[in-house]
Amino acid sequence: RRLMLLHIIAPQTCDSGKRSFLTQSKLETASLSLLHTIFDSERSLAGEENSMVNVFISDEQRGMSHLSSSVIKFHNRLDDDGGAGAKVGAPTMVVLKGLSLSLECLCMVLSSLGLNQMRSLMTEWPEVDDIVSLCTQIVTRTEAEWNKSLTDEGAEERNLEAMRIVSHATEVCNIMASEEESR
């Protein structure tokens, strides 16, 4: 069942020009929540050939490209004038939650891979440099830049989500740096 859901979230081919749920232009977090749940339910199978992570990152599935697109989409809305998501009428929490979930899913995928799988992924994942750069931007964001993105309403919840985003971005950077050091 999880495999079927995975194929629906990030299909191998998008029929009739339709985009996968992860790469569509509208800002929604349900697909990311489902993907997170799929990965979370398989933590004990990490590294096994038929795990959902391995299916997701396969050449046919192109899951890392789909997930990268989602990270970039939410990150681009972070700096809208008037607060995160204001330009497209999306609530700030949707943007923050989407970015946090996207990055957390990336962390789950990357941390489940062995060294050889990681090396192979780095050569096959076209957006890897963009994601590392984006995560570095998130980690080095100033408090003033965060305050510009976060509206006052529900500030405590928004600040907590922003901390999660920074934590996940830091983890992605650390995983990528340790892979680079092992070369």
PDB file of C-alpha atoms in Angstrom:
ATOM      1  CA  ARG A   1       0.000   0.000   0.000  1.00  0.00           C
ATOM      2  CA  ARG A   2       2.829   2.390   0.816  1.00  0.00           C
ATOM      3  CA  LEU A   3       4.366   1.697  -2.582  1.00  0.00           C
ATOM      4  CA  MET A   4       1.080   2.563  -4.265  1.00  0.00           C
ATOM      5  CA  LEU A   5       0.878   5.823  -2.291  1.00  0.00           C
ATOM      6  CA  LEU A   6       4.472   6.628  -3.181  1.00  0.00           C
ATOM      7  CA  HIS A   7       3.687   6.218  -6.883  1.00  0.00           C
ATOM      8  CA  ILE A   8       0.718   8.567  -6.500  1.00  0.00           C
ATOM      9  CA  ILE A   9       2.665  11.261  -4.634  1.00  0.00           C
ATOM     10  CA  ALA A  10       5.670  11.267  -6.986  1.00  0.00           C
ATOM     11  CA  PRO A  11       4.753   9.314 -10.120  1.00  0.00           C
ATOM     12  CA  GLN A  12       7.349   8.003 -12.529  1.00  0.00           C
ATOM     13  CA  THR A  13       5.663   9.834 -15.387  1.00  0.00           C
ATOM     14  CA  CYS A  14       3.127  12.571 -15.086  1.00  0.00           C
ATOM     15  CA  ASP A  15       0.323  11.679 -17.482  1.00  0.00           C
ATOM     16  CA  SER A  16      -1.280  14.387 -19.600  1.00  0.00           C
ATOM     17  CA  GLY A  17       1.270  16.952 -18.451  1.00  0.00           C
ATOM     18  CA  LYS A  18       0.052  16.742 -14.841  1.00  0.00           C
ATOM     19  CA  ARG A  19       2.660  17.408 -12.202  1.00  0.00           C
ATOM     20  CA  SER A  20       3.306  15.209  -9.208  1.00  0.00           C
ATOM     21  CA  PHE A  21       1.799  16.268  -5.911  1.00  0.00           C
ATOM     22  CA  LEU A  22       5.245  17.353  -4.731  1.00  0.00           C
ATOM     23  CA  THR A  23       6.035  19.537  -7.742  1.00  0.00           C
ATOM     24  CA  GLN A  24       2.680  21.197  -8.353  1.00  0.00           C
ATOM     25  CA  SER A  25       2.659  24.951  -8.004  1.00  0.00           C
ATOM     26  CA  LYS A  26       0.043  25.240  -5.265  1.00  0.00           C
ATOM     27  CA  LEU A  27       1.288  25.284  -1.707  1.00  0.00           C
ATOM     28  CA  GLU A  28      -0.034  22.289   0.199  1.00  0.00           C
ATOM     29  CA  THR A  29       1.459  20.102   2.876  1.00  0.00           C
ATOM     30  CA  ALA A  30      -0.734  16.966   2.826  1.00  0.00           C
ATOM     31  CA  SER A  31       1.467  15.154   0.279  1.00  0.00           C
ATOM     32  CA  LEU A  32       4.563  15.939   2.316  1.00  0.00           C
ATOM     33  CA  SER A  33       2.885  14.728   5.498  1.00  0.00           C
ATOM     34  CA  LEU A  34       1.983  11.471   3.781  1.00  0.00           C
ATOM     35  CA  LEU A  35       5.519  11.071   2.410  1.00  0.00           C
ATOM     36  CA  HIS A  36       6.915  11.751   5.895  1.00  0.00           C
ATOM     37  CA  THR A  37       4.632   9.071   7.338  1.00  0.00           C
ATOM     38  CA  ILE A  38       5.709   6.566   4.684  1.00  0.00           C
ATOM     39  CA  PHE A  39       9.400   7.185   5.411  1.00  0.00           C
ATOM     40  CA  ASP A  40       8.857   7.203   9.172  1.00  0.00           C
ATOM     41  CA  SER A  41       7.062   3.848   9.062  1.00  0.00           C
ATOM     42  CA  GLU A  42      10.072   2.288   7.359  1.00  0.00           C
ATOM     43  CA  ARG A  43      12.924   3.539   9.521  1.00  0.00           C
ATOM     44  CA  SER A  44      13.763  -0.037  10.519  1.00  0.00           C
ATOM     45  CA  LEU A  45      14.163  -1.013   6.842  1.00  0.00           C
ATOM     46  CA  ALA A  46      16.723   1.702   6.079  1.00  0.00           C
ATOM     47  CA  GLY A  47      19.236   0.548   3.524  1.00  0.00           C
ATOM     48  CA  GLU A  48      17.245  -2.487   2.387  1.00  0.00           C
ATOM     49  CA  GLU A  49      16.916  -2.817  -1.357  1.00  0.00           C
ATOM     50  CA  ASN A  50      13.116  -2.764  -1.458  1.00  0.00           C
ATOM     51  CA  SER A  51      12.594   0.012   1.094  1.00  0.00           C
ATOM     52  CA  MET A  52      10.372   2.944   0.147  1.00  0.00           C
ATOM     53  CA  VAL A  53      13.361   5.295   0.331  1.00  0.00           C
ATOM     54  CA  ASN A  54      15.182   3.244  -2.292  1.00  0.00           C
ATOM     55  CA  VAL A  55      12.087   3.151  -4.498  1.00  0.00           C
ATOM     56  CA  PHE A  56      11.663   6.912  -4.015  1.00  0.00           C
ATOM     57  CA  ILE A  57      15.235   7.788  -4.996  1.00  0.00           C
ATOM     58  CA  SER A  58      15.389   5.402  -7.945  1.00  0.00           C
ATOM     59  CA  ASP A  59      16.072   6.764 -11.435  1.00  0.00           C
ATOM     60  CA  GLU A  60      12.552   5.835 -12.503  1.00  0.00           C
ATOM     61  CA  GLN A  61      10.871   7.613  -9.605  1.00  0.00           C
ATOM     62  CA  ARG A  62      13.105  10.727  -9.507  1.00  0.00           C
ATOM     63  CA  GLY A  63      11.911  11.342  -5.971  1.00  0.00           C
ATOM     64  CA  MET A  64      14.819  13.533  -4.962  1.00  0.00           C
ATOM     65  CA  SER A  65      14.056  15.904  -7.829  1.00  0.00           C
ATOM     66  CA  HIS A  66      10.397  16.011  -6.801  1.00  0.00           C
ATOM     67  CA  LEU A  67      11.340  16.657  -3.173  1.00  0.00           C
ATOM     68  CA  SER A  68      13.908  19.290  -4.175  1.00  0.00           C
ATOM     69  CA  SER A  69      11.239  21.072  -6.175  1.00  0.00           C
ATOM     70  CA  SER A  70       9.029  21.139  -3.090  1.00  0.00           C
ATOM     71  CA  VAL A  71      11.820  22.545  -0.890  1.00  0.00           C
ATOM     72  CA  ILE A  72      12.571  25.261  -3.444  1.00  0.00           C
ATOM     73  CA  LYS A  73       8.882  26.114  -3.913  1.00  0.00           C
ATOM     74  CA  PHE A  74       8.319  26.702  -0.186  1.00  0.00           C
ATOM     75  CA  HIS A  75      11.647  28.484   0.287  1.00  0.00           C
ATOM     76  CA  ASN A  76      10.788  30.915  -2.529  1.00  0.00           C
ATOM     77  CA  ARG A  77       7.633  31.969  -0.651  1.00  0.00           C
ATOM     78  CA  LEU A  78       9.533  32.588   2.593  1.00  0.00           C
ATOM     79  CA  ASP A  79      10.571  36.125   1.655  1.00  0.00           C
ATOM     80  CA  ASP A  80       7.303  37.426   0.188  1.00  0.00           C
ATOM     81  CA  ASP A  81       6.593  41.084   0.970  1.00  0.00           C
ATOM     82  CA  GLY A  82       4.156  41.182   3.871  1.00  0.00           C
ATOM     83  CA  GLY A  83       5.331  37.851   5.297  1.00  0.00           C
ATOM     84  CA  ALA A  84       5.835  34.299   4.123  1.00  0.00           C
ATOM     85  CA  GLY A  85       3.213  33.294   1.556  1.00  0.00           C
ATOM     86  CA  ALA A  86       1.601  36.746   1.353  1.00  0.00           C
ATOM     87  CA  LYS A  87       2.259  37.130  -2.372  1.00  0.00           C
ATOM     88  CA  VAL A  88       0.206  34.025  -3.209  1.00  0.00           C
ATOM     89  CA  GLY A  89      -2.327  34.338  -0.395  1.00  0.00           C
ATOM     90  CA  ALA A  90      -0.984  31.339   1.508  1.00  0.00           C
ATOM     91  CA  PRO A  91      -0.947  31.361   5.296  1.00  0.00           C
ATOM     92  CA  THR A  92       2.507  31.810   6.791  1.00  0.00           C
ATOM     93  CA  MET A  93       2.200  28.520   8.700  1.00  0.00           C
ATOM     94  CA  VAL A  94       1.558  26.602   5.459  1.00  0.00           C
ATOM     95  CA  VAL A  95       4.809  27.949   4.022  1.00  0.00           C
ATOM     96  CA  LEU A  96       6.750  27.225   7.209  1.00  0.00           C
ATOM     97  CA  LYS A  97       5.233  23.758   7.677  1.00  0.00           C
ATOM     98  CA  GLY A  98       5.802  22.901   4.002  1.00  0.00           C
ATOM     99  CA  LEU A  99       9.446  23.930   4.129  1.00  0.00           C
ATOM    100  CA  SER A 100       9.961  22.106   7.415  1.00  0.00           C
ATOM    101  CA  LEU A 101       8.336  18.893   6.143  1.00  0.00           C
ATOM    102  CA  SER A 102      10.239  19.032   2.847  1.00  0.00           C
ATOM    103  CA  LEU A 103      13.550  19.412   4.635  1.00  0.00           C
ATOM    104  CA  GLU A 104      12.687  16.747   7.194  1.00  0.00           C
ATOM    105  CA  CYS A 105      11.831  14.290   4.397  1.00  0.00           C
ATOM    106  CA  LEU A 106      15.189  15.103   2.792  1.00  0.00           C
ATOM    107  CA  CYS A 107      16.895  14.383   6.114  1.00  0.00           C
ATOM    108  CA  MET A 108      15.046  11.097   6.446  1.00  0.00           C
ATOM    109  CA  VAL A 109      16.127  10.007   2.974  1.00  0.00           C
ATOM    110  CA  LEU A 110      19.737  11.129   3.296  1.00  0.00           C
ATOM    111  CA  SER A 111      20.254   9.720   6.792  1.00  0.00           C
ATOM    112  CA  SER A 112      18.922   6.312   5.756  1.00  0.00           C
ATOM    113  CA  LEU A 113      21.476   5.846   2.978  1.00  0.00           C
ATOM    114  CA  GLY A 114      24.764   4.017   3.275  1.00  0.00           C
ATOM    115  CA  LEU A 115      27.995   5.600   2.094  1.00  0.00           C
ATOM    116  CA  ASN A 116      27.958   3.971  -1.345  1.00  0.00           C
ATOM    117  CA  GLN A 117      24.289   4.825  -1.888  1.00  0.00           C
ATOM    118  CA  MET A 118      24.998   8.410  -0.848  1.00  0.00           C
ATOM    119  CA  ARG A 119      27.893   8.726  -3.277  1.00  0.00           C
ATOM    120  CA  SER A 120      25.774   7.329  -6.074  1.00  0.00           C
ATOM    121  CA  LEU A 121      22.910   9.681  -5.232  1.00  0.00           C
ATOM    122  CA  MET A 122      25.212  12.724  -5.287  1.00  0.00           C
ATOM    123  CA  THR A 123      26.142  11.988  -8.907  1.00  0.00           C
ATOM    124  CA  GLU A 124      22.545  11.325 -10.002  1.00  0.00           C
ATOM    125  CA  TRP A 125      20.674  14.093  -8.144  1.00  0.00           C
ATOM    126  CA  PRO A 126      20.764  17.191 -10.379  1.00  0.00           C
ATOM    127  CA  GLU A 127      19.530  19.623  -7.708  1.00  0.00           C
ATOM    128  CA  VAL A 128      22.037  18.643  -5.014  1.00  0.00           C
ATOM    129  CA  ASP A 129      24.055  21.866  -5.272  1.00  0.00           C
ATOM    130  CA  ASP A 130      20.901  24.001  -5.236  1.00  0.00           C
ATOM    131  CA  ILE A 131      19.674  22.259  -2.081  1.00  0.00           C
ATOM    132  CA  VAL A 132      23.016  22.624  -0.282  1.00  0.00           C
ATOM    133  CA  SER A 133      23.086  26.321  -1.194  1.00  0.00           C
ATOM    134  CA  LEU A 134      19.490  26.818  -0.079  1.00  0.00           C
ATOM    135  CA  CYS A 135      20.099  25.021   3.227  1.00  0.00           C
ATOM    136  CA  THR A 136      23.177  27.176   3.825  1.00  0.00           C
ATOM    137  CA  GLN A 137      21.049  30.290   3.204  1.00  0.00           C
ATOM    138  CA  ILE A 138      18.493  29.054   5.744  1.00  0.00           C
ATOM    139  CA  VAL A 139      21.120  28.277   8.389  1.00  0.00           C
ATOM    140  CA  THR A 140      22.796  31.665   7.982  1.00  0.00           C
ATOM    141  CA  ARG A 141      19.565  33.706   7.947  1.00  0.00           C
ATOM    142  CA  THR A 142      19.620  36.592  10.392  1.00  0.00           C
ATOM    143  CA  GLU A 143      16.985  37.207  13.021  1.00  0.00           C
ATOM    144  CA  ALA A 144      15.878  40.292  11.063  1.00  0.00           C
ATOM    145  CA  GLU A 145      15.328  38.165   7.942  1.00  0.00           C
ATOM    146  CA  TRP A 146      13.237  35.675   9.943  1.00  0.00           C
ATOM    147  CA  ASN A 147      11.229  38.489  11.528  1.00  0.00           C
ATOM    148  CA  LYS A 148      10.433  39.861   8.077  1.00  0.00           C
ATOM    149  CA  SER A 149       9.050  36.464   7.041  1.00  0.00           C
ATOM    150  CA  LEU A 150       7.139  35.762  10.233  1.00  0.00           C
ATOM    151  CA  THR A 151       4.031  37.763  10.947  1.00  0.00           C
ATOM    152  CA  ASP A 152       3.148  38.618  14.554  1.00  0.00           C
ATOM    153  CA  GLU A 153       0.045  36.433  14.656  1.00  0.00           C
ATOM    154  CA  GLY A 154       0.813  33.141  16.427  1.00  0.00           C
ATOM    155  CA  ALA A 155       4.451  34.176  16.804  1.00  0.00           C
ATOM    156  CA  GLU A 156       5.391  31.390  19.226  1.00  0.00           C
ATOM    157  CA  GLU A 157       4.197  28.629  16.875  1.00  0.00           C
ATOM    158  CA  ARG A 158       5.841  30.310  13.894  1.00  0.00           C
ATOM    159  CA  ASN A 159       9.134  30.716  15.754  1.00  0.00           C
ATOM    160  CA  LEU A 160       9.061  27.037  16.739  1.00  0.00           C
ATOM    161  CA  GLU A 161       8.504  26.019  13.106  1.00  0.00           C
ATOM    162  CA  ALA A 162      11.328  28.345  12.010  1.00  0.00           C
ATOM    163  CA  MET A 163      13.634  26.628  14.509  1.00  0.00           C
ATOM    164  CA  ARG A 164      12.642  23.243  13.041  1.00  0.00           C
ATOM    165  CA  ILE A 165      13.458  24.538   9.562  1.00  0.00           C
ATOM    166  CA  VAL A 166      16.906  25.683  10.673  1.00  0.00           C
ATOM    167  CA  SER A 167      17.488  22.376  12.456  1.00  0.00           C
ATOM    168  CA  HIS A 168      16.556  20.306   9.369  1.00  0.00           C
ATOM    169  CA  ALA A 169      18.600  22.548   7.063  1.00  0.00           C
ATOM    170  CA  THR A 170      21.584  22.165   9.393  1.00  0.00           C
ATOM    171  CA  GLU A 171      21.167  18.394   9.357  1.00  0.00           C
ATOM    172  CA  VAL A 172      21.080  18.341   5.532  1.00  0.00           C
ATOM    173  CA  CYS A 173      24.264  20.463   5.440  1.00  0.00           C
ATOM    174  CA  ASN A 174      25.975  18.178   7.959  1.00  0.00           C
ATOM    175  CA  ILE A 175      25.031  15.006   6.070  1.00  0.00           C
ATOM    176  CA  MET A 176      26.263  16.487   2.803  1.00  0.00           C
ATOM    177  CA  ALA A 177      29.494  17.719   4.416  1.00  0.00           C
ATOM    178  CA  SER A 178      30.233  14.310   5.924  1.00  0.00           C
ATOM    179  CA  GLU A 179      29.656  12.688   2.528  1.00  0.00           C
ATOM    180  CA  GLU A 180      32.037  15.193   0.965  1.00  0.00           C
ATOM    181  CA  GLU A 181      34.682  14.520   3.634  1.00  0.00           C
ATOM    182  CA  SER A 182      34.502  10.768   3.045  1.00  0.00           C
ATOM    183  CA  ARG A 183      35.630  11.155  -0.578  1.00  0.00           C
TER     184      ARG A 183
END
